[in-house]
Coordinates of C-alpha atoms in Angstrom, one line a residue:
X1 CA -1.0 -7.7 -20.2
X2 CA 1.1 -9.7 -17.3
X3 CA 1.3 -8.6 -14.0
X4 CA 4.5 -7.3 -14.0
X5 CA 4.1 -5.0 -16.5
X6 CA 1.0 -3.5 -14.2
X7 CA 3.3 -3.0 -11.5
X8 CA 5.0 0.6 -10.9
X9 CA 8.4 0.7 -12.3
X10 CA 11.0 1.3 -9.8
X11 CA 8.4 0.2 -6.7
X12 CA 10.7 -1.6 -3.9
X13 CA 8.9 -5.1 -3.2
X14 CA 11.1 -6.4 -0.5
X15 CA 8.1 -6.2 1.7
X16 CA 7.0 -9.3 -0.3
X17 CA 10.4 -11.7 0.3
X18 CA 7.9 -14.0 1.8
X19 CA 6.3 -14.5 -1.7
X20 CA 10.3 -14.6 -3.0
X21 CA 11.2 -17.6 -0.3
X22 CA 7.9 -19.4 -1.4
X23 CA 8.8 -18.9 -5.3
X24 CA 5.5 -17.3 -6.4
X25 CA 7.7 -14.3 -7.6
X26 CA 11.1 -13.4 -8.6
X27 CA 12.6 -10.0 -7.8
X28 CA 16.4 -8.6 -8.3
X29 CA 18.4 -8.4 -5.4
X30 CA 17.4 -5.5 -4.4
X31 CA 13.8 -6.0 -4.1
X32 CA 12.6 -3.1 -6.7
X33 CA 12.2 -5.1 -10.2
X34 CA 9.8 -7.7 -9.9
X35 CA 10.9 -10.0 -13.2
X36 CA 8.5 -13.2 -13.3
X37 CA 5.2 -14.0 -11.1
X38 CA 3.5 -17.8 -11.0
X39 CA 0.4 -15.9 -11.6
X40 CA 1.5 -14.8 -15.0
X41 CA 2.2 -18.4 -15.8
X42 CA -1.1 -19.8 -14.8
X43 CA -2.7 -16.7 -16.7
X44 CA -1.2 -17.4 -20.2
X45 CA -2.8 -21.2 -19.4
X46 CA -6.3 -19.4 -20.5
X47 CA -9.1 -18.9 -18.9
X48 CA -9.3 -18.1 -15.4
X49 CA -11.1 -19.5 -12.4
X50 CA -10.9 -18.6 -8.8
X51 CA -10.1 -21.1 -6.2
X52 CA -12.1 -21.0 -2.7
X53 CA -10.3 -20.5 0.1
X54 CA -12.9 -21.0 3.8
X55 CA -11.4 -19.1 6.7
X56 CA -12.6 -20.8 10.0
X57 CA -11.0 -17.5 12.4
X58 CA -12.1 -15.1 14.0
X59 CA -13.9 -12.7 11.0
X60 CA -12.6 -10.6 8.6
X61 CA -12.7 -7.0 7.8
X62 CA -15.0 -6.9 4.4
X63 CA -14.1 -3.0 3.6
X64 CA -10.2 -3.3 3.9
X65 CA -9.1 -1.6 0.1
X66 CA -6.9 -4.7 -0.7
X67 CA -9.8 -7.1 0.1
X68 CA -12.8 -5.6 -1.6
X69 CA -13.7 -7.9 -4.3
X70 CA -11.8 -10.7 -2.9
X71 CA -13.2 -11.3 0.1
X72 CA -16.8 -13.0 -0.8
X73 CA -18.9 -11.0 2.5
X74 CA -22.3 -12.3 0.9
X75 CA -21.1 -15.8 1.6
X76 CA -19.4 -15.7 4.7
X77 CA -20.9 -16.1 8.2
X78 CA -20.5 -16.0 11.8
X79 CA -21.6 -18.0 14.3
X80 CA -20.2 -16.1 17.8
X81 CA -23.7 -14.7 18.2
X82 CA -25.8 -17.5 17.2
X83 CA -25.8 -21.4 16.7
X84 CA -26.9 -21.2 13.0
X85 CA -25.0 -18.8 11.4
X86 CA -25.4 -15.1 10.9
X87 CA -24.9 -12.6 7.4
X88 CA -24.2 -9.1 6.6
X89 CA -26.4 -8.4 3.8
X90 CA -25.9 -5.4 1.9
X91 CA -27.3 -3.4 -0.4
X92 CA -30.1 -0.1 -0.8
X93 CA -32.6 -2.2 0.5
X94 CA -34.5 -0.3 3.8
X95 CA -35.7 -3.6 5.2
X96 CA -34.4 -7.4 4.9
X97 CA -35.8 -10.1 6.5
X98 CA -34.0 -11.1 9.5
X99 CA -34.2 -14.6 9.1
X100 CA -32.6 -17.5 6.5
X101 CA -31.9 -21.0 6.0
X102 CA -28.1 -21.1 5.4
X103 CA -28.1 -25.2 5.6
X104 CA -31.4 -26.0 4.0
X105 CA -29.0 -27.9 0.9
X106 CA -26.5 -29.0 3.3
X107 CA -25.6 -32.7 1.6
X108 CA -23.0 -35.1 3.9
X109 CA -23.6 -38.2 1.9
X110 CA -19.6 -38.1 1.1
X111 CA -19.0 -37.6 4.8
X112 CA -17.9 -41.1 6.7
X113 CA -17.2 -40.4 10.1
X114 CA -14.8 -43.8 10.3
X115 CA -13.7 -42.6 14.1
X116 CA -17.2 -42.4 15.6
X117 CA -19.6 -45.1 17.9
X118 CA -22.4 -45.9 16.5
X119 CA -24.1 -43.4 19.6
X120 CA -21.9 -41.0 18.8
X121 CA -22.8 -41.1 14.9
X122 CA -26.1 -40.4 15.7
X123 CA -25.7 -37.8 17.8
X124 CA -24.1 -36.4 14.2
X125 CA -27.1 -36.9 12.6
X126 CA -29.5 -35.7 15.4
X127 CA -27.2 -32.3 15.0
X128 CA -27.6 -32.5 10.6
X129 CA -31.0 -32.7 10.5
X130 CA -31.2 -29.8 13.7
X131 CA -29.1 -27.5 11.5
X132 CA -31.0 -28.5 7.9
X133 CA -34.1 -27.2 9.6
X134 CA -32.4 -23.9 11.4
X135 CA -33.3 -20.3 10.4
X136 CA -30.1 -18.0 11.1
X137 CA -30.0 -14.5 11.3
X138 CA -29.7 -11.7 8.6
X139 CA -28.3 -8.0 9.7
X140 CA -28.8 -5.5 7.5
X141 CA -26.3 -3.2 9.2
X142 CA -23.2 -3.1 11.3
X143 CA -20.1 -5.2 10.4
X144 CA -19.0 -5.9 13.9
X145 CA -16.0 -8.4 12.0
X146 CA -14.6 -4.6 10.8
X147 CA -14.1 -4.0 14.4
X148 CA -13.0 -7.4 16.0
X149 CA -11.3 -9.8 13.5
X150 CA -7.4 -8.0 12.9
X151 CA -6.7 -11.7 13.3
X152 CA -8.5 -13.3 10.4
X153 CA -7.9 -9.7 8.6
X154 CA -4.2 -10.5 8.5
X155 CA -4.5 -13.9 7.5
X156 CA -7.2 -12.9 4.7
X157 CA -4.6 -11.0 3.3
X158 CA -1.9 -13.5 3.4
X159 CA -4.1 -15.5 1.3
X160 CA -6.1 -13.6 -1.8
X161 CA -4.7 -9.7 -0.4
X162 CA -4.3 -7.6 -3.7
X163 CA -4.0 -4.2 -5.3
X164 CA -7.2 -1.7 -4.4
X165 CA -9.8 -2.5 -7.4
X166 CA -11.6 0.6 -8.9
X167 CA -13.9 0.0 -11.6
X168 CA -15.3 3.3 -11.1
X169 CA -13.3 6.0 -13.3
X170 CA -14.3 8.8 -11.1
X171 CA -13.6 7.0 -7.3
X172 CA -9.9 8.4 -6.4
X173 CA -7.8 5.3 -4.8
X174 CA -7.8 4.9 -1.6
X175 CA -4.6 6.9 0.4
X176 CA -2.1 4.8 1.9
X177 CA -2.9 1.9 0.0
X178 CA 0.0 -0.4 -1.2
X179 CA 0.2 -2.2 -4.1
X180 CA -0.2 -5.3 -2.4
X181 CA -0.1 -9.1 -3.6
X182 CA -1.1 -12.3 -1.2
X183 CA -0.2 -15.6 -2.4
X184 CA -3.1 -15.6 -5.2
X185 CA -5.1 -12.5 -5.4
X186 CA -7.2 -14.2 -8.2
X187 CA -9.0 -16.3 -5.6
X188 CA -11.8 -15.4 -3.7
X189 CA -12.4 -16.4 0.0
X190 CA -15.1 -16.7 2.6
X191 CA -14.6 -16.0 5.8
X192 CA -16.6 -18.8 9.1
X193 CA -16.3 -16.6 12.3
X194 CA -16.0 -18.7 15.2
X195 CA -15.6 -17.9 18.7
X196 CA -13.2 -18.8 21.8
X197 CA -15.9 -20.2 23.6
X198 CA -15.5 -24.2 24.8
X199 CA -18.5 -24.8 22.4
X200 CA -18.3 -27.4 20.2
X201 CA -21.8 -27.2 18.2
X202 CA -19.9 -23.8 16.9
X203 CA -17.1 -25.9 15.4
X204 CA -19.2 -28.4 13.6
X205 CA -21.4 -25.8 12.3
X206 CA -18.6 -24.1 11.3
X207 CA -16.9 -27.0 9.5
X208 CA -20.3 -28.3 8.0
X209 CA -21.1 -24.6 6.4
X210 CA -17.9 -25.2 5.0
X211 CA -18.3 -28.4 3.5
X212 CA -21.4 -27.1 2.0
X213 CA -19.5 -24.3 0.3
X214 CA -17.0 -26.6 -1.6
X215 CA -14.0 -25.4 -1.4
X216 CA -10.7 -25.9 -2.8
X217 CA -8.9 -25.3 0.7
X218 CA -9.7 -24.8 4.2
X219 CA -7.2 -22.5 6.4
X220 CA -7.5 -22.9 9.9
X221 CA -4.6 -20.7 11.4
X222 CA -5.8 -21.4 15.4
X223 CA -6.5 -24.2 17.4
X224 CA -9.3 -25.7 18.7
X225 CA -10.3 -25.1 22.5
X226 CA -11.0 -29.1 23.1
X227 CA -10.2 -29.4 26.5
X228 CA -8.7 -32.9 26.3
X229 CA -7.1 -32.4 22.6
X230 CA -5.7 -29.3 23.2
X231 CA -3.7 -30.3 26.6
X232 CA -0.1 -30.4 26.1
X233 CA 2.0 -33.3 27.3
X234 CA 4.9 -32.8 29.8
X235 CA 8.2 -34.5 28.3
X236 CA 9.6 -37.6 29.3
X237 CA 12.4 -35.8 31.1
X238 CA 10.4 -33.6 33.0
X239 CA 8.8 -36.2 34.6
X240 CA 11.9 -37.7 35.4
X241 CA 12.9 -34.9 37.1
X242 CA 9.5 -34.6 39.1
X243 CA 9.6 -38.6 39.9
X244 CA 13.3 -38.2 41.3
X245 CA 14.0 -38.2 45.3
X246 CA 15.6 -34.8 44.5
X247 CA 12.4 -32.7 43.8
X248 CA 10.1 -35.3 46.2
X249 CA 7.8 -32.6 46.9
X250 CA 7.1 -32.1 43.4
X251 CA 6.8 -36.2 42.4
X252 CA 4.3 -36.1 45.1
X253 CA 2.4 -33.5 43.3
X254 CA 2.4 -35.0 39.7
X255 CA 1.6 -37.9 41.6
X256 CA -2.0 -36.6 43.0
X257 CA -2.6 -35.0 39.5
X258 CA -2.8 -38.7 38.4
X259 CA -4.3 -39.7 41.2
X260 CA -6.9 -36.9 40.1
X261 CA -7.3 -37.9 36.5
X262 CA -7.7 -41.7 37.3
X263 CA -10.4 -41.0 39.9
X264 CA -13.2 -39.2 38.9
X265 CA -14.8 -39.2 42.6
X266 CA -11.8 -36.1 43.4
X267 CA -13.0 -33.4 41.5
X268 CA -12.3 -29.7 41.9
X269 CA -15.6 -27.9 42.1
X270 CA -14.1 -24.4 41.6
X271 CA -12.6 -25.2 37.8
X272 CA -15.2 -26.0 35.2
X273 CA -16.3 -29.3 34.5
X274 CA -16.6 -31.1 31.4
X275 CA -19.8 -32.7 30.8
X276 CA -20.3 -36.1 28.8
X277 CA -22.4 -34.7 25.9
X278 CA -19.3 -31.7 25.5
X279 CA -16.8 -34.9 25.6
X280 CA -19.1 -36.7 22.7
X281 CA -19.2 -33.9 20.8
X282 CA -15.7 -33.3 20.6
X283 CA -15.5 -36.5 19.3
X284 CA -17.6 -35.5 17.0
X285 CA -15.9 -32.6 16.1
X286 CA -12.4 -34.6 15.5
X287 CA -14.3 -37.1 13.5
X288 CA -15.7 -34.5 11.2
X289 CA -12.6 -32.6 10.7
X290 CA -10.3 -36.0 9.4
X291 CA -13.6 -37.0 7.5
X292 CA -13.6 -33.6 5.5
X293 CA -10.0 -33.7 5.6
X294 CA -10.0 -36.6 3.2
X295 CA -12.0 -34.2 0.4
X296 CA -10.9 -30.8 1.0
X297 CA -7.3 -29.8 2.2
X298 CA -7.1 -28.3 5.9
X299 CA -4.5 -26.3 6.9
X300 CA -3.5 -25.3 10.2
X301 CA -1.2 -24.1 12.2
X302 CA 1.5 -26.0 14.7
X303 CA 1.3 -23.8 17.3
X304 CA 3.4 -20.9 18.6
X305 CA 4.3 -22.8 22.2
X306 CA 8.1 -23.3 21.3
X307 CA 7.0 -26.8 21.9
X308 CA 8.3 -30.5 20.4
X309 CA 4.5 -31.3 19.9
X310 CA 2.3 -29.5 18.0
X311 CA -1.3 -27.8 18.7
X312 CA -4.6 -29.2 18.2
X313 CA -6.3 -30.3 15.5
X314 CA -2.7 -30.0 13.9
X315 CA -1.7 -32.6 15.6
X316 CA -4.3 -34.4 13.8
X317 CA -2.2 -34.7 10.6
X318 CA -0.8 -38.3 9.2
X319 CA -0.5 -40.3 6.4
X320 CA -4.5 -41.2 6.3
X321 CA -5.8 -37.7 5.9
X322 CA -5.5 -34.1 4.2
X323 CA -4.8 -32.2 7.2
X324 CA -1.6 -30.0 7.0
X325 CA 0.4 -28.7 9.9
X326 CA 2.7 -26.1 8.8
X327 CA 5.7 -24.9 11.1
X328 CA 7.0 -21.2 10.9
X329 CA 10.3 -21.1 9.3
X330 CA 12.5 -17.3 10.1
X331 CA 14.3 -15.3 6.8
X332 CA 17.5 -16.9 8.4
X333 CA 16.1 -20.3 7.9
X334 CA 15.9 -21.6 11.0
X335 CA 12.5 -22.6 13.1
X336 CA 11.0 -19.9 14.2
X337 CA 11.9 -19.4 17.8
X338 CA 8.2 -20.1 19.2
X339 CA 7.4 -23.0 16.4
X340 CA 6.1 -25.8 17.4
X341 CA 7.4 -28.7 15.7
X342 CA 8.1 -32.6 16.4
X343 CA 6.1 -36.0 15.1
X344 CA 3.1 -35.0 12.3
X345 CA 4.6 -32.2 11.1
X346 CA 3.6 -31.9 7.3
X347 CA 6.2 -28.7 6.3
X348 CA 7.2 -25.1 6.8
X349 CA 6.5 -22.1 5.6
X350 CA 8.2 -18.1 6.3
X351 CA 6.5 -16.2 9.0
X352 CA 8.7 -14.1 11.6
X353 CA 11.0 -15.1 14.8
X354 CA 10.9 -15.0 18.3
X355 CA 13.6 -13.9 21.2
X356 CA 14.7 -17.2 23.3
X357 CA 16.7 -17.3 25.9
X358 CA 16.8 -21.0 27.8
X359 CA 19.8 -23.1 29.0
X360 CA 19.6 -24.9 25.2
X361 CA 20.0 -21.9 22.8
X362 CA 20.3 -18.2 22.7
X363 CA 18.3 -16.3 20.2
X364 CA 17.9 -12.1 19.9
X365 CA 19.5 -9.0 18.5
X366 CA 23.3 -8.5 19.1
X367 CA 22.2 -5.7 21.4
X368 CA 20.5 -7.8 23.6
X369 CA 23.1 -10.5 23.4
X370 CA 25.9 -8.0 24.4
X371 CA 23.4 -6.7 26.9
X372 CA 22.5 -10.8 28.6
X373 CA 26.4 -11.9 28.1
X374 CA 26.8 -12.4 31.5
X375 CA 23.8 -14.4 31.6
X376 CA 24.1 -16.6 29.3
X377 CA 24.7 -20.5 30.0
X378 CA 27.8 -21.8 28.6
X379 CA 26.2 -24.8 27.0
X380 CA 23.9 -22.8 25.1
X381 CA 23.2 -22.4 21.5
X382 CA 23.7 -19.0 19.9
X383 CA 21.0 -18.9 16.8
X384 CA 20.4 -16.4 14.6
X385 CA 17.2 -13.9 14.9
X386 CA 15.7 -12.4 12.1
X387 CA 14.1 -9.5 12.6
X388 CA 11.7 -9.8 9.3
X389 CA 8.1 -10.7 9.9
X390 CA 5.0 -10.4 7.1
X391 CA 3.4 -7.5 6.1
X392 CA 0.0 -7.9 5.4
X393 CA -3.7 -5.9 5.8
X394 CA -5.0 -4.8 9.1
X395 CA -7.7 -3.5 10.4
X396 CA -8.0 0.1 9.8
X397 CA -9.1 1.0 13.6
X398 CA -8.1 1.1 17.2
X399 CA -9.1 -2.5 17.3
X400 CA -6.5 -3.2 14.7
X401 CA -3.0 -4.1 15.3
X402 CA -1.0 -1.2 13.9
X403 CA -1.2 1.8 16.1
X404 CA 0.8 4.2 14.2
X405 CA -0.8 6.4 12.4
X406 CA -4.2 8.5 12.0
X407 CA -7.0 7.2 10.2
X408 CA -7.1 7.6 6.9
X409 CA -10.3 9.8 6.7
X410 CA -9.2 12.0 9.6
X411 CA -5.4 12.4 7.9
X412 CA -7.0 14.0 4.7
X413 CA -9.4 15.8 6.1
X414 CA -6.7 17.5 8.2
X415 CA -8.4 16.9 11.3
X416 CA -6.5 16.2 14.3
X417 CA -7.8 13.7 16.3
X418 CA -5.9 11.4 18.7
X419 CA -7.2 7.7 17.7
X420 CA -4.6 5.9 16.1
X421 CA -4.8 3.2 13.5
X422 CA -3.1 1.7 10.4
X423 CA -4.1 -0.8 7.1
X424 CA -1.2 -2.7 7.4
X425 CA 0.9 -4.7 9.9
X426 CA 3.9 -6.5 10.7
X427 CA 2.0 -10.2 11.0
X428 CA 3.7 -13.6 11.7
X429 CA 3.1 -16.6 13.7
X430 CA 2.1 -20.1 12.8
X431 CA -1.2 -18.2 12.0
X432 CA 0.8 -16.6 8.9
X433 CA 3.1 -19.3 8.2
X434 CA -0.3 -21.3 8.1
X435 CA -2.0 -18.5 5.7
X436 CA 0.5 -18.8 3.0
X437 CA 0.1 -22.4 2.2
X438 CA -3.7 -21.8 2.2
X439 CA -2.6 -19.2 -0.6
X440 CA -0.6 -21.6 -2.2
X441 CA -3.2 -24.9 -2.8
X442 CA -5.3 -22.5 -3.9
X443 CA -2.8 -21.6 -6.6
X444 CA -2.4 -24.9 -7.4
X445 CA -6.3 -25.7 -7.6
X446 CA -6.3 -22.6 -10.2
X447 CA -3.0 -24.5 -12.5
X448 CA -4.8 -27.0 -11.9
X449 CA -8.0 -26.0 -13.7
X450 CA -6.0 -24.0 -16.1
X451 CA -3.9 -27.3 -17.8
X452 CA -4.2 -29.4 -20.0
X453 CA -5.9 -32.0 -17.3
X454 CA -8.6 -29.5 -16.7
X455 CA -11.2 -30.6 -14.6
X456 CA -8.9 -33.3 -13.0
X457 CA -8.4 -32.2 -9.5
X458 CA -6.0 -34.0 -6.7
X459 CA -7.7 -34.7 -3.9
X460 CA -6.6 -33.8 -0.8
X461 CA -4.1 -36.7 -0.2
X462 CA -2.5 -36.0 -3.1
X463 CA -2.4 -32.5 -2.4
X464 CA -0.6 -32.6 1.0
X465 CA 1.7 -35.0 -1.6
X466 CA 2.5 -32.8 -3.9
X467 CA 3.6 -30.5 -1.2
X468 CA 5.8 -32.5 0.6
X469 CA 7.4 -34.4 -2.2
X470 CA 8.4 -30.8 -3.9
X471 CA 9.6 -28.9 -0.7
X472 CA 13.3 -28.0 -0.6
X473 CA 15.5 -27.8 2.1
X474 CA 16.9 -24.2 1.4
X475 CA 15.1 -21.0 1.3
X476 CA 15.5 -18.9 -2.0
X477 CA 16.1 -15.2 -0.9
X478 CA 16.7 -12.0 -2.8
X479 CA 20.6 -12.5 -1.9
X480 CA 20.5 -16.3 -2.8
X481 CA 19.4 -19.4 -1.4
X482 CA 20.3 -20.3 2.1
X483 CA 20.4 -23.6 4.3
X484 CA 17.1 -24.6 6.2
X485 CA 19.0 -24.8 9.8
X486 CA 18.3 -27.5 13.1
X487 CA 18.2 -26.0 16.1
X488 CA 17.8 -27.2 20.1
X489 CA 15.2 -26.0 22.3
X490 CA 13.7 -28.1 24.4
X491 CA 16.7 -30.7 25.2
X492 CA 20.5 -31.2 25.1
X493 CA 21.6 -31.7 21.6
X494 CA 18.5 -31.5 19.8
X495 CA 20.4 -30.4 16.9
X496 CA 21.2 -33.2 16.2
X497 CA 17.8 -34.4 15.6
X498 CA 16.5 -35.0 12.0
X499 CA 15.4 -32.9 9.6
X500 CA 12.2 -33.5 9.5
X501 CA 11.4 -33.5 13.8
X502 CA 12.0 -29.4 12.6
X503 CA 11.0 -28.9 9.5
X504 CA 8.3 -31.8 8.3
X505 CA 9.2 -32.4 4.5
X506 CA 11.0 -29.4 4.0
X507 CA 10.1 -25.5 2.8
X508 CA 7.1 -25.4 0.7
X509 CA 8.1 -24.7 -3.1
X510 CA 5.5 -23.3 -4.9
X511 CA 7.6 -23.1 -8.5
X512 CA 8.1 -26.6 -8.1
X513 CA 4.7 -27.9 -7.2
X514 CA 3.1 -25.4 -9.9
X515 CA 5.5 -26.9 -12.8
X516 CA 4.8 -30.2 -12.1
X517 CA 1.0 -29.1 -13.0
X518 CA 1.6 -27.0 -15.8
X519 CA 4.3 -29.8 -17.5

């Protein structure tokens, strides 16, 4: 049976116009009637087999109803607590060992870190053979990613999110629970729990874990805290402004900053330091990260600065390797107000919008602009806000995101307790914009294995490719198809810049891409 004859007749879908813009599904134009899903085209290809989607976040919740089944918890890790990996192991067992080996196999013989010194490569293999012979830990109890990770939870569900599962006749569904659809609920993902710590052993245990997992697709929707990669450059005409006789006091300053920089004997001993083995393993960091990039697709996100540079390691992306940077794009099709965008921008996808208000454009509800007309600069730019962001799964807690409602539990018990939680939330971000084109390679991996060219995968190259040379410049929409819109934000007249400074290659059209598989 197809998909859309399993959904509930007469359910309103609108929540899903995300999947709409993307072209996984069709639905009339009032968002009720769901008429033709990409996953019902794959399906009548024959058999099916799950794509792997890695999640390098912040955890994910394992119990959340529309990611039971989905979410792979006896393969996922996290390292926040230890060096070498940690798993939840489940089951009726009293007693489990509290040690394993979770890189005994780990084989980088495809790896070529091209970027590295010879010193620095063999610092790489110093750290290999280190985590080869590590023992990590097992718990046996207490899931603290159910408590902490409404982050990764979020994206998890942008990704493989689907309707509740109950293969037992007698378990009641779960109240509250929608019938929700990611970008492929037929794939399965794992979730890598990293930290925020400056620690850069987590991030290449992370990535090598991974590796080891062979994926189809690895989403990173966050950026990596490397303290040199990660700093963001001022603009040419702000340091104009600072060099000028007019602001002296403050060319002065930016002039002792590089003064700073360029002399390592002036060094502030209240701000942390960076050491020479953190620097060299950073590198090694970035060097692993292109390397795997060339084999396995990496997704992550610009950055939600509002910036014409993007975050790091999306800023990483070119023509040489299979990292993606995806952009935020609004339901009114312009750039997201707090998108970061600019050179190595690979495409866009939907997410939600932002409130701007600087002397280049003017963004917000009419309300607020009635409210700020007297504030506003005459040269500015009046864009249009959307007030639409992504629904997707959240964690059902006070740690999660949604704090509108009881819990679940205490609502049908009829208790009437104070703490307030939710499954669901309004989500957005590059983080989700990021999410759904992890969802969508690992459609694409799954039409892949399901046509006639079975067992001939793209590699990542041709991947990021495919993406680019089928994106569109309008966003399909319940209504109709709209425009794809510059905007300025940083500068006078950046309007007029081109496409592609905004918007990378275009929108990401997963109808497109998909039939181009399928023939």
């Amino acid at each position: 049976m197809k998909i859309v004859d399993e959904m509930p007749e007469q359910s309103k879908y609108y929540y899903l116009w995300h999947l709409v813009s993307l072209g996984v599904i069709s639905c009339d134009s009032q968002g009720i009637n769901v008429s033709d899903t990409l996953w019902d085209r794959i399906n009548e290809k024959g058999k099916q087999l799950p794509s792997t989607v890695v999640l390098i976040d912040v955890g994910c919740s394992f119990s959340h109803p529309n990611l039971i089944g989905r979410v792979d918890a006896d393969r996922s890790i996290d390292f926040t607590g230890t060096p070498f990996g940690a798993r939840l192991v489940r089951g009726d067992q009293e007693r489990v060992s509290d040690k394993a080996q979770y890189f005994a196999d780990l084989d980088i013989s495809d790896i070529s870190l091209e970027e590295l010194s010879a010193r620095d490569n063999a610092l790489f293999q110093e750290i290999v053979r280190y985590l080869i012979a590590s023992w990590g830990e097992v718990r046996g109890h207490g899931d603290v990613e159910g408590l902490f990770a409404s982050h990764g939870t979020a994206v998890s569900g942008l990704i493989v999110g689907g309707p509740e599962i109950c293969n037992d006749s007698e378990k009641q569904p779960t109240p509250g629970v929608l019938p929700y659809f990611g970008v492929d609920p037929f794939s399965r993902l794992i979730s890598v729990r990293t930290g925020f710590d400056n620690d850069p052993l987590q991030f290449v245990a992370a990535l090598l874990y991974a590796w080891a997992q062979s994926p189809d697709v690895i989403v990173l929707p966050r950026g990596l805290p490397d303290p040199d990669a990660s700093a963001i450059s001022p603009k040419e005409d702000f340091k104009a402004e600072l060099e000028s006789w007019s602001n002296h006091e403050a060319a002065d300053l930016l002039h002792r900053i590089d003064v700073l920089s360029e002399n390592t004997s002036e060094i502030d001993t209240a701000s942390a330091q960076q050491s020479i083995t953190g620097q060299r393993l950073w590198r090694v960091v970035k060097s692993l990260f292109i390397a795997i990039s060339k084999h396995i697709p990496i997704v992550c996100a610009a950055g939600n600065d509002g910036e014409s540079q993007l975050n790091y390691p999306a800023s990483l992306a070119n023509r040489e390797n299979g990292i993606i940077a995806v952009g935020a794009l609004s339901a009114n099709g312009y750039r997201a107000g707090y998108s970061n965008y600019g050179e190595g921008l690979t495409l866009v996808a939907p997410s939600d919008d932002m409130e701007v208000f600087n002397r280049h454009q003017l963004r917000g509800t009419k309300s607020q602009l009635k409210k700020s007309d007297y504030l506003m600069p005459v040269d500015a730019q009046q864009i249009s806000y959307s007030q639409k962001a992504l629904l997707s799964t959240d964690i059902a807690g006070a740690f999660g995101y949604d704090t509108g409602g009881l819990s679940v539990d205490d609502h049908w018990n009829g208790a009437d307790k104070t703490e307030k939680v939710g499954l669901y939330t309004q989500f957005g971000g590059t983080s989700g914009a990021c999410a759904l084109v992890g969802g969508v390679i690992a459609l694409i991996r799954r039409a892949e294995r399901s046509s006639a060219t079975r067992g001939t995968l793209r590699d990542s190259c041709d991947i990021k490719g495919l993406l680019a040379s089928t994106a569109r410049r309008t966003m399909p929409t319940m209504q109709g198809d709209i425009s794809l819109k510059t905007d300025s934000m940083n500068s006078d007249g950046e309007e007029a810049e081109t496409f592609e400074n905004f918007f990378g290659s275009g929108l990401v059209d997963t109808e497109a891409a998909i039939s181009q598989i399928l023939g």
